[in-house]
Short mmCIF file of C-alpha atoms and ligand atoms in Angstrom, two decimals:
data_model
loop_
_atom_site.label_atom_id
_atom_site.label_comp_id
_atom_site.label_asym_id
_atom_site.label_seq_id
_atom_site.Cartn_x
_atom_site.Cartn_y
_atom_site.Cartn_z
CA UNK A 12 98.36 87.98 -100.34
CA UNK A 13 99.11 90.40 -102.27
CA UNK A 14 100.59 93.82 -100.33
CA UNK A 15 101.26 95.81 -103.14
CA UNK A 16 99.85 98.83 -105.19
CA UNK A 17 98.71 97.16 -108.69
CA UNK A 18 100.82 98.44 -111.63
CA UNK A 19 97.86 101.20 -112.34
CA UNK A 20 97.24 102.12 -108.94
CA UNK A 21 101.06 102.40 -108.59
CA UNK A 22 101.39 104.63 -111.62
CA UNK A 23 97.92 106.81 -110.52
CA UNK A 24 100.38 107.33 -106.95
CA UNK A 25 102.90 108.88 -109.17
CA UNK A 26 100.73 110.80 -111.18
CA UNK A 27 99.21 112.05 -108.10
CA UNK A 28 102.10 113.20 -105.88
CA UNK A 29 103.55 115.01 -109.23
CA UNK A 30 100.41 116.88 -109.50
CA UNK A 31 100.81 117.19 -105.97
CA UNK A 32 103.65 118.64 -105.70
CA UNK A 33 103.81 121.00 -108.38
CA UNK A 34 100.91 122.44 -107.78
CA UNK A 35 99.51 122.43 -104.12
CA UNK A 36 102.78 122.50 -102.35
CA UNK A 37 104.03 126.00 -102.93
CA UNK A 38 100.52 127.29 -101.69
CA UNK A 39 100.80 125.03 -98.66
CA UNK A 40 101.94 127.84 -95.75
CA UNK A 41 101.18 131.07 -97.99
CA UNK A 42 97.32 129.58 -97.61
CA UNK A 43 97.67 129.23 -93.98
CA UNK A 44 98.88 132.27 -93.42
CA UNK A 45 96.22 134.14 -95.07
CA UNK A 46 93.51 131.27 -93.57
CA UNK A 47 91.65 131.56 -96.61
CA UNK A 48 90.39 128.60 -98.88
CA UNK A 49 91.53 129.37 -102.88
CA UNK A 50 88.81 128.28 -105.12
CA UNK A 51 91.59 128.21 -108.11
CA UNK A 52 92.38 125.06 -105.40
CA UNK A 53 89.14 123.45 -106.11
CA UNK A 54 90.23 123.82 -109.64
CA UNK A 55 92.98 123.04 -109.97
CA UNK A 56 91.77 119.76 -107.53
CA UNK A 57 88.70 118.85 -110.05
CA UNK A 58 91.09 118.77 -113.19
CA UNK A 59 93.01 116.16 -111.76
CA UNK A 60 89.59 114.82 -110.92
CA UNK A 61 89.88 114.56 -107.45
CA UNK A 62 86.65 115.98 -106.12
CA UNK A 63 85.16 114.09 -108.67
CA UNK A 64 86.55 110.29 -107.09
CA UNK A 65 83.40 108.91 -106.18
CA UNK A 66 80.78 110.50 -108.65
CA UNK A 67 79.88 107.74 -112.01
CA UNK A 68 81.86 108.88 -115.17
CA UNK A 69 77.88 109.83 -116.46
CA UNK A 70 77.61 112.99 -114.15
CA UNK A 71 81.55 113.73 -114.17
CA UNK A 72 83.57 112.05 -112.48
CA UNK A 73 85.78 109.56 -111.79
CA UNK A 74 83.66 106.49 -110.83
CA UNK A 75 87.19 104.85 -108.63
CA UNK A 76 87.22 102.79 -105.74
CA UNK A 77 87.36 103.44 -102.60
CA UNK A 78 91.37 102.32 -102.39
CA UNK A 79 92.09 104.71 -105.11
CA UNK A 80 90.83 107.84 -103.11
CA UNK A 81 93.28 106.70 -100.20
CA UNK A 82 96.35 106.98 -102.10
CA UNK A 83 95.50 110.06 -104.02
CA UNK A 84 94.53 110.96 -99.88
CA UNK A 85 98.05 110.15 -98.92
CA UNK A 86 99.53 111.75 -101.24
CA UNK A 87 97.93 114.88 -101.45
CA UNK A 88 98.52 114.78 -97.56
CA UNK A 89 102.70 114.98 -97.71
CA UNK A 90 102.24 117.44 -99.78
CA UNK A 91 98.98 120.05 -98.33
CA UNK A 92 97.76 118.10 -95.95
CA UNK A 93 94.83 120.93 -96.03
CA UNK A 94 93.59 120.05 -99.22
CA UNK A 95 92.64 116.09 -98.61
CA UNK A 96 89.37 117.79 -96.44
CA UNK A 97 88.74 118.88 -100.10
CA UNK A 98 88.47 115.42 -100.86
CA UNK A 99 87.24 113.87 -98.18
CA UNK A 100 84.33 116.68 -98.92
CA UNK A 101 83.43 115.47 -102.10
CA UNK A 102 83.73 111.92 -101.83
CA UNK A 103 81.78 111.53 -98.56
CA UNK A 104 79.24 113.43 -99.60
CA UNK A 105 79.27 112.59 -103.48
CA UNK A 106 79.33 109.05 -101.83
CA UNK A 107 75.90 109.78 -99.42
CA UNK A 108 74.12 111.66 -102.67
CA UNK A 109 74.88 108.15 -104.06
CA UNK A 110 73.54 105.96 -102.21
CA UNK A 111 70.55 107.94 -100.94
CA UNK A 112 69.27 110.58 -104.40
CA UNK A 113 67.04 110.29 -107.01
CA UNK A 114 69.11 109.77 -110.46
CA UNK A 115 67.19 113.31 -111.52
CA UNK A 116 69.11 114.57 -108.26
CA UNK A 117 72.73 112.77 -108.77
CA UNK A 118 71.79 114.37 -112.09
CA UNK A 119 71.59 117.80 -111.23
CA UNK A 120 73.99 117.44 -107.74
CA UNK A 121 77.32 115.66 -108.91
CA UNK A 122 78.47 117.45 -111.75
CA UNK A 123 79.05 120.53 -110.11
CA UNK A 124 80.68 118.96 -107.06
CA UNK A 125 82.63 116.30 -110.20
CA UNK A 126 83.97 119.69 -112.19
CA UNK A 127 84.87 121.94 -108.35
CA UNK A 128 82.08 124.02 -108.91
CA UNK A 129 80.56 123.73 -105.84
CA UNK A 130 82.55 123.05 -103.10
CA UNK A 131 80.63 121.17 -100.52
CA UNK A 132 80.72 120.58 -96.83
CA UNK A 133 78.57 118.65 -93.79
CA UNK A 134 76.32 120.04 -91.17
CA UNK A 135 75.93 117.98 -88.10
CA UNK A 136 77.71 119.72 -85.64
CA UNK A 137 75.84 122.00 -83.60
CA UNK A 138 76.56 124.55 -80.35
CA UNK A 139 75.40 121.37 -78.18
CA UNK A 140 76.21 118.40 -80.23
CA UNK A 141 78.97 117.13 -81.12
CA UNK A 142 79.70 113.22 -80.44
CA UNK A 143 75.94 113.33 -79.46
CA UNK A 144 75.20 113.72 -83.24
CA UNK A 145 71.35 112.43 -83.42
CA UNK A 146 70.23 114.38 -80.38
CA UNK A 147 70.71 117.86 -82.79
CA UNK A 148 67.57 120.43 -82.60
CA UNK A 149 68.32 122.31 -86.06
CA UNK A 150 64.88 122.38 -86.56
CA UNK A 151 63.19 121.71 -90.22
CA UNK A 152 59.58 123.58 -90.90
CA UNK A 153 56.76 121.89 -92.77
CA UNK A 154 55.97 124.42 -95.66
CA UNK A 155 53.48 123.59 -99.31
CA UNK A 156 56.61 123.31 -101.21
CA UNK A 157 59.12 121.84 -98.40
CA UNK A 158 60.12 123.13 -95.38
CA UNK A 159 62.72 126.25 -93.95
CA UNK A 160 64.88 125.83 -91.93
CA UNK A 161 65.85 127.58 -88.37
CA UNK A 162 69.62 126.92 -86.15
CA UNK A 163 72.52 126.95 -85.97
CA UNK A 164 75.51 124.78 -87.29
CA UNK A 165 79.42 124.84 -85.62
CA UNK A 166 83.16 124.03 -86.89
CA UNK A 167 81.70 123.17 -90.78
CA UNK A 168 84.87 122.17 -92.41
CA UNK A 169 85.25 124.46 -95.37
CA UNK A 170 82.17 126.26 -94.45
CA UNK A 171 83.15 129.99 -95.06
CA UNK A 172 83.74 129.11 -98.93
CA UNK A 173 80.93 125.91 -99.57
CA UNK A 174 78.43 126.64 -101.73
CA UNK A 175 75.86 123.91 -100.65
CA UNK A 176 75.94 121.28 -98.08
CA UNK A 177 74.28 118.28 -96.95
CA UNK A 178 72.72 119.89 -93.82
CA UNK A 179 70.57 117.51 -90.99
CA UNK A 180 68.23 118.70 -89.57
CA UNK A 181 65.27 117.60 -87.51
CA UNK A 182 61.79 116.83 -89.36
CA UNK A 183 60.48 114.73 -86.91
CA UNK A 184 60.39 113.29 -83.13
CA UNK A 185 63.50 112.74 -81.18
CA UNK A 186 66.50 110.98 -81.72
CA UNK A 187 67.92 109.84 -84.84
CA UNK A 188 64.82 108.31 -86.73
CA UNK A 189 63.01 112.36 -85.89
CA UNK A 190 66.15 113.78 -88.62
CA UNK A 191 66.18 113.85 -92.37
CA UNK A 192 69.24 115.57 -94.24
CA UNK A 193 68.77 118.40 -96.91
CA UNK A 194 70.89 119.73 -99.92
CA UNK A 195 70.79 123.17 -98.94
CA UNK A 196 72.00 126.39 -101.11
CA UNK A 197 74.77 128.32 -98.78
CA UNK A 198 74.26 131.40 -100.86
CA UNK A 199 70.72 132.30 -100.11
CA UNK A 200 70.68 135.33 -97.77
CA UNK A 201 69.01 134.02 -95.42
CA UNK A 202 72.83 131.94 -94.28
CA UNK A 203 75.48 133.64 -92.37
CA UNK A 204 78.10 132.94 -91.48
CA UNK A 205 80.96 133.35 -88.88
CA UNK A 206 85.26 131.52 -89.16
CA UNK A 207 86.50 130.40 -86.31
CA UNK A 208 90.42 131.40 -85.85
CA UNK A 209 91.84 128.31 -85.85
CA UNK A 210 94.69 126.53 -83.72
CA UNK A 211 95.41 125.42 -87.63
CA UNK A 212 94.33 124.11 -90.79
CA UNK A 213 93.36 127.97 -91.18
CA UNK A 214 92.49 127.53 -95.34
CA UNK A 215 89.98 125.43 -94.51
CA UNK A 216 87.65 128.34 -92.70
CA UNK A 217 86.17 126.40 -89.95
CA UNK A 218 82.57 127.99 -89.71
CA UNK A 219 79.82 128.46 -88.50
CA UNK A 220 76.39 128.75 -89.91
CA UNK A 221 73.65 130.37 -88.91
CA UNK A 222 70.09 129.79 -90.61
CA UNK A 223 67.08 132.29 -90.28
CA UNK A 224 64.21 130.43 -91.93
CA UNK A 225 66.50 129.08 -95.28
CA UNK A 226 63.74 127.55 -97.11
CA UNK A 227 64.00 123.78 -98.66
CA UNK A 228 62.31 122.50 -101.02
CA UNK A 229 60.57 118.68 -101.10
CA UNK A 230 63.02 118.13 -103.75
CA UNK A 231 66.39 119.16 -101.72
CA UNK A 232 65.45 116.45 -98.92
CA UNK A 233 67.98 113.26 -99.46
CA UNK A 234 66.70 109.74 -99.50
CA UNK A 235 63.55 109.50 -97.54
CA UNK A 236 62.50 111.93 -94.68
CA UNK A 237 63.55 110.52 -91.06
CA UNK A 238 66.64 108.84 -92.42
CA UNK A 239 69.15 111.38 -92.88
CA UNK A 240 71.21 109.90 -89.67
CA UNK A 241 71.52 107.08 -91.04
CA UNK A 242 72.15 107.71 -94.68
CA UNK A 243 74.75 110.42 -93.52
CA UNK A 244 77.01 108.17 -90.85
CA UNK A 245 77.33 105.51 -93.14
CA UNK A 246 79.44 107.40 -94.89
CA UNK A 247 81.80 108.21 -92.32
CA UNK A 248 83.11 104.92 -91.87
CA UNK A 249 85.09 104.84 -95.25
CA UNK A 250 86.17 108.45 -94.71
CA UNK A 251 87.35 107.35 -91.78
CA UNK A 252 90.00 105.75 -93.45
CA UNK A 253 90.24 108.52 -96.18
CA UNK A 254 90.93 110.90 -93.07
CA UNK A 255 93.77 108.30 -91.20
CA UNK A 256 95.33 108.58 -94.59
CA UNK A 257 96.15 112.31 -95.41
CA UNK A 258 97.07 112.31 -91.67
CA UNK A 259 99.54 109.88 -92.46
CA UNK A 260 100.97 111.58 -95.39
CA UNK A 261 101.62 114.89 -93.88
CA UNK A 262 103.57 112.04 -90.97
CA UNK A 263 106.12 109.89 -93.82
CA UNK A 264 106.59 114.57 -95.77
CA UNK A 265 107.95 114.56 -92.11
CA UNK A 266 109.91 111.84 -91.74
CA UNK A 267 111.54 111.74 -94.83
CA UNK A 268 112.75 115.39 -93.88
CA UNK A 269 113.93 114.21 -90.25
CA UNK A 270 115.80 111.15 -92.88
CA UNK A 271 117.40 113.46 -95.05
CA UNK A 272 118.33 115.77 -92.09
CA UNK A 273 119.47 113.04 -90.05
CA UNK A 274 122.01 112.33 -93.13
CA UNK A 275 123.07 115.54 -93.39
CA UNK A 276 123.35 117.75 -90.24
CA UNK A 277 127.09 116.53 -88.55
CA UNK A 278 127.41 117.41 -85.13
CA UNK A 279 130.10 116.12 -83.43
CA UNK A 280 131.83 115.27 -86.61
CA UNK A 281 129.54 112.83 -87.30
CA UNK A 282 126.11 112.56 -89.59
CA UNK A 283 123.58 112.86 -86.35
CA UNK A 284 121.53 109.79 -88.56
CA UNK A 285 124.47 108.13 -86.70
CA UNK A 286 123.30 108.29 -82.97
CA UNK A 287 121.60 105.66 -82.33
CA UNK A 288 119.27 107.89 -80.08
CA UNK A 289 118.47 109.41 -83.45
CA UNK A 290 117.82 106.92 -86.08
CA UNK A 291 116.03 104.65 -83.20
CA UNK A 292 112.82 107.05 -82.48
CA UNK A 293 112.86 107.54 -86.69
CA UNK A 294 113.09 103.33 -87.12
CA UNK A 295 110.32 103.61 -84.58
CA UNK A 296 108.32 106.34 -86.48
CA UNK A 297 108.91 104.12 -89.19
CA UNK A 298 107.11 101.33 -88.47
CA UNK A 299 104.19 102.77 -86.77
CA UNK A 300 102.80 104.36 -89.51
CA UNK A 301 103.58 101.29 -91.62
CA UNK A 302 100.93 99.70 -88.99
CA UNK A 303 98.25 102.55 -89.02
CA UNK A 304 98.63 102.68 -93.73
CA UNK A 305 97.87 99.01 -93.57
CA UNK A 306 94.38 99.31 -91.30
CA UNK A 307 93.78 102.21 -93.45
CA UNK A 308 94.20 100.48 -96.99
CA UNK A 309 92.30 96.93 -95.64
CA UNK A 310 89.48 99.39 -94.82
CA UNK A 311 89.07 101.05 -98.04
CA UNK A 312 89.86 97.54 -99.33
CA UNK A 313 87.06 96.15 -97.29
CA UNK A 314 84.69 98.40 -98.75
CA UNK A 315 85.77 98.12 -102.14
CA UNK A 316 85.35 93.85 -102.08
CA UNK A 317 82.03 94.57 -99.50
CA UNK A 318 83.73 93.31 -96.53
CA UNK A 319 82.46 95.03 -93.36
CA UNK A 320 85.41 97.20 -93.05
CA UNK A 321 83.36 99.50 -89.89
CA UNK A 322 86.21 98.82 -87.12
CA UNK A 323 88.74 98.76 -88.71
CA UNK A 324 88.14 102.45 -90.30
CA UNK A 325 87.51 102.97 -86.91
CA UNK A 326 91.18 101.87 -85.74
CA UNK A 327 92.50 104.15 -88.86
CA UNK A 328 90.36 107.34 -87.52
CA UNK A 329 91.20 106.61 -83.86
CA UNK A 330 94.96 106.07 -84.35
CA UNK A 331 95.85 107.97 -87.53
CA UNK A 332 95.75 111.38 -86.33
CA UNK A 333 97.29 110.54 -83.05
CA UNK A 334 99.55 108.62 -84.26
CA UNK A 335 101.13 111.23 -87.16
CA UNK A 336 101.18 113.80 -83.93
CA UNK A 337 103.28 112.05 -82.37
CA UNK A 338 105.24 111.36 -85.54
CA UNK A 339 105.62 114.92 -86.77
CA UNK A 340 106.73 115.72 -83.25
CA UNK A 341 108.99 113.16 -83.69
CA UNK A 342 110.84 114.78 -87.09
CA UNK A 343 110.25 118.56 -85.07
CA UNK A 344 112.79 117.25 -82.70
CA UNK A 345 114.94 115.13 -84.97
CA UNK A 346 115.07 118.68 -87.22
CA UNK A 347 115.57 120.97 -84.25
CA UNK A 348 115.21 124.38 -84.72
CA UNK A 349 114.94 124.68 -88.22
CA UNK A 350 112.24 122.82 -87.97
CA UNK A 351 110.26 125.48 -84.69
CA UNK A 352 110.31 128.37 -86.82
CA UNK A 353 107.34 128.57 -88.62
CA UNK A 354 109.52 129.06 -92.02
CA UNK A 355 109.34 125.21 -91.85
CA UNK A 356 106.54 123.15 -93.10
CA UNK A 357 106.39 120.42 -89.85
CA UNK A 358 105.97 122.91 -86.88
CA UNK A 359 102.37 123.58 -88.78
CA UNK A 360 101.28 119.97 -89.86
CA UNK A 361 101.72 119.12 -86.20
CA UNK A 362 99.61 122.29 -85.82
CA UNK A 363 97.02 120.56 -88.87
CA UNK A 364 96.57 116.73 -88.27
CA UNK A 365 95.57 117.04 -84.47
CA UNK A 366 92.35 119.33 -86.01
CA UNK A 367 91.25 115.17 -87.03
CA UNK A 368 91.80 114.21 -83.57
CA UNK A 369 88.33 115.62 -83.30
CA UNK A 370 87.25 115.81 -86.28
CA UNK A 371 85.19 113.34 -87.98
CA UNK A 372 84.81 111.70 -84.22
CA UNK A 373 86.83 111.84 -81.64
CA UNK A 374 89.11 108.28 -80.51
CA UNK A 375 86.32 108.12 -78.03
CA UNK A 376 83.25 107.31 -80.34
CA UNK A 377 85.87 104.87 -82.82
CA UNK A 378 86.88 103.40 -80.08
CA UNK A 379 83.40 102.78 -79.20
CA UNK A 380 83.08 101.15 -82.50
CA UNK A 381 85.64 99.13 -81.75
CA UNK A 382 84.60 97.91 -78.67
CA UNK A 383 81.14 96.54 -80.47
CA UNK A 384 82.97 95.08 -82.52
CA UNK A 385 85.05 92.92 -80.15
CA UNK A 386 83.12 92.33 -77.44
CA UNK A 387 78.82 92.69 -78.38
CA UNK A 388 76.59 95.91 -78.26
CA UNK A 389 75.39 94.81 -74.75
CA UNK A 390 78.56 95.92 -73.78
CA UNK A 391 79.73 99.11 -75.87
CA UNK A 392 76.17 100.45 -76.77
C1 FAD B 422 89.46 120.50 -87.96
C2 FAD B 422 87.90 120.02 -87.16
C3 FAD B 422 87.07 120.00 -88.65
C4 FAD B 422 85.51 119.96 -88.34
N1 FAD B 422 84.47 119.39 -89.67
C5 FAD B 422 83.04 119.39 -89.13
C6 FAD B 422 82.29 119.16 -90.44
O1 FAD B 422 82.61 119.76 -91.80
N2 FAD B 422 80.94 118.90 -90.10
C7 FAD B 422 80.50 118.78 -89.15
O2 FAD B 422 79.59 118.66 -88.77
N3 FAD B 422 81.51 118.75 -87.62
C8 FAD B 422 82.73 118.64 -87.75
N4 FAD B 422 83.63 119.13 -87.22
C9 FAD B 422 83.06 119.03 -85.47
C10 FAD B 422 83.67 117.29 -84.85
O3 FAD B 422 82.35 116.27 -85.79
C11 FAD B 422 83.22 117.74 -83.45
O4 FAD B 422 83.93 118.61 -82.98
C12 FAD B 422 82.55 116.26 -82.81
O5 FAD B 422 82.79 115.45 -83.14
C13 FAD B 422 83.06 116.18 -81.73
O6 FAD B 422 82.52 116.98 -80.46
P1 FAD B 422 82.65 118.40 -79.48
O7 FAD B 422 83.46 118.88 -80.68
O8 FAD B 422 81.26 118.90 -79.31
O9 FAD B 422 83.21 117.29 -78.53
P2 FAD B 422 82.06 116.70 -77.25
O10 FAD B 422 80.99 115.74 -78.13
O11 FAD B 422 81.52 117.89 -76.97
O12 FAD B 422 82.65 115.85 -76.93
C14 FAD B 422 83.91 116.81 -75.80
C15 FAD B 422 84.50 115.28 -75.39
O13 FAD B 422 84.12 114.42 -74.45
C16 FAD B 422 84.13 112.82 -75.34
N5 FAD B 422 82.79 112.18 -75.35
C17 FAD B 422 81.89 112.35 -75.80
N6 FAD B 422 81.22 111.85 -75.54
C18 FAD B 422 81.40 110.54 -75.39
C19 FAD B 422 81.32 108.45 -74.73
N7 FAD B 422 79.52 109.02 -74.84
N8 FAD B 422 82.50 108.66 -74.83
C20 FAD B 422 83.38 108.44 -74.38
N9 FAD B 422 83.76 109.93 -74.36
C21 FAD B 422 82.55 110.28 -75.17
C22 FAD B 422 84.80 113.18 -76.35
O14 FAD B 422 85.45 112.39 -77.01
C23 FAD B 422 85.55 115.05 -76.36
O15 FAD B 422 86.53 114.12 -75.72
C24 FAD B 422 85.01 119.16 -87.11
C25 FAD B 422 85.59 119.32 -86.16
C26 FAD B 422 87.64 120.44 -85.91
C27 FAD B 422 88.45 119.94 -84.96
#
């Protein structure tokens, strides 16, 4: 067995850390205050290859392994947790397009994602259907040249900023088999958007999107008609482990700050790190983070090696965001009142990571996947 990154992976990790520290981190708190997604961020990340990680080189991407995408997400998560959403969206959507779209569609759509010119989103959730996504209602009505879309999507990451969306719509009967996926131009005048006033991750502009007869052509259908639900959901296996690493990155940054504080802060004549009441919770945080990080990386390594990885990805998704929130909370308490101020990034990290205890599927959904794996489908349908 080999538990370390190889030389190339380690060099890449350091390169992304330098970029994230110098280019992304300075905007983490100011973007939260203005609640805006900056186009420049997409351009900067694209220049580093971070929006094209899973895109073939012939379409301007990096054709990176899943493990490399995870390394990038963890390092970006340390510096600017909200920037990880762009990696997650572009990686997940590129994977869906590469696996399901025709060569002509790939050639038309992927270069814009890789270059950062097309900011994409994924539109599944509706006001009436979150976890039970297979019951979605947004309707695709057949026309001579394609379809028109009618209905509402909600809770869409980068929904205010996105140029294009993978939109799941009902083209047939009830259930998953009646759902198709479309690549939709979100600048069409029939699309209107409204932003959420969120607790955290304010920079990603989570939004509701209303489709009032939005036209899509035959050539905008991704994969087979009626195959959209399965093709989109397959991508989540992999994105869940990436999400885990982004959350762990935010927690690791907080732990680094708490450890430094414990060395420097003096109380009762000695550094507070010498008190076991301070040191032991941090030792526990480091231990749990290491465990969760291993699960995330194992899921990605399994994917890269063509091995079954759904259970590991589900473990990563339910544990890592929850653990990150607990670790960041503990680190905030260790630093004390200084960390409670909005001038410190740590309180924002706590608000931010909680969002991914819900986004991309709740812990209950992940535990259903794990239970099926452990017990068999008949016990956890
Ligand atoms: C930060 C953020 C980003 C998001 N980004 C996107 C995005 O880009 N695109 C998109 O389409 N959606 C996105 N979402 C929406 C997200 O996918 C949904 O919120 C999620 O699937 C849960 O749906 P819901 O919130 O409607 O909760 P519900 O489905 O109403 O569930 C409510 C509660 O009931 C539990 N529950 C439901 N069914 C079961 C069951 N069978 N067994 C046990 N418990 C159950 C859930 O776990 C949850 O705790 C995002 C959400 C957040 C918070």
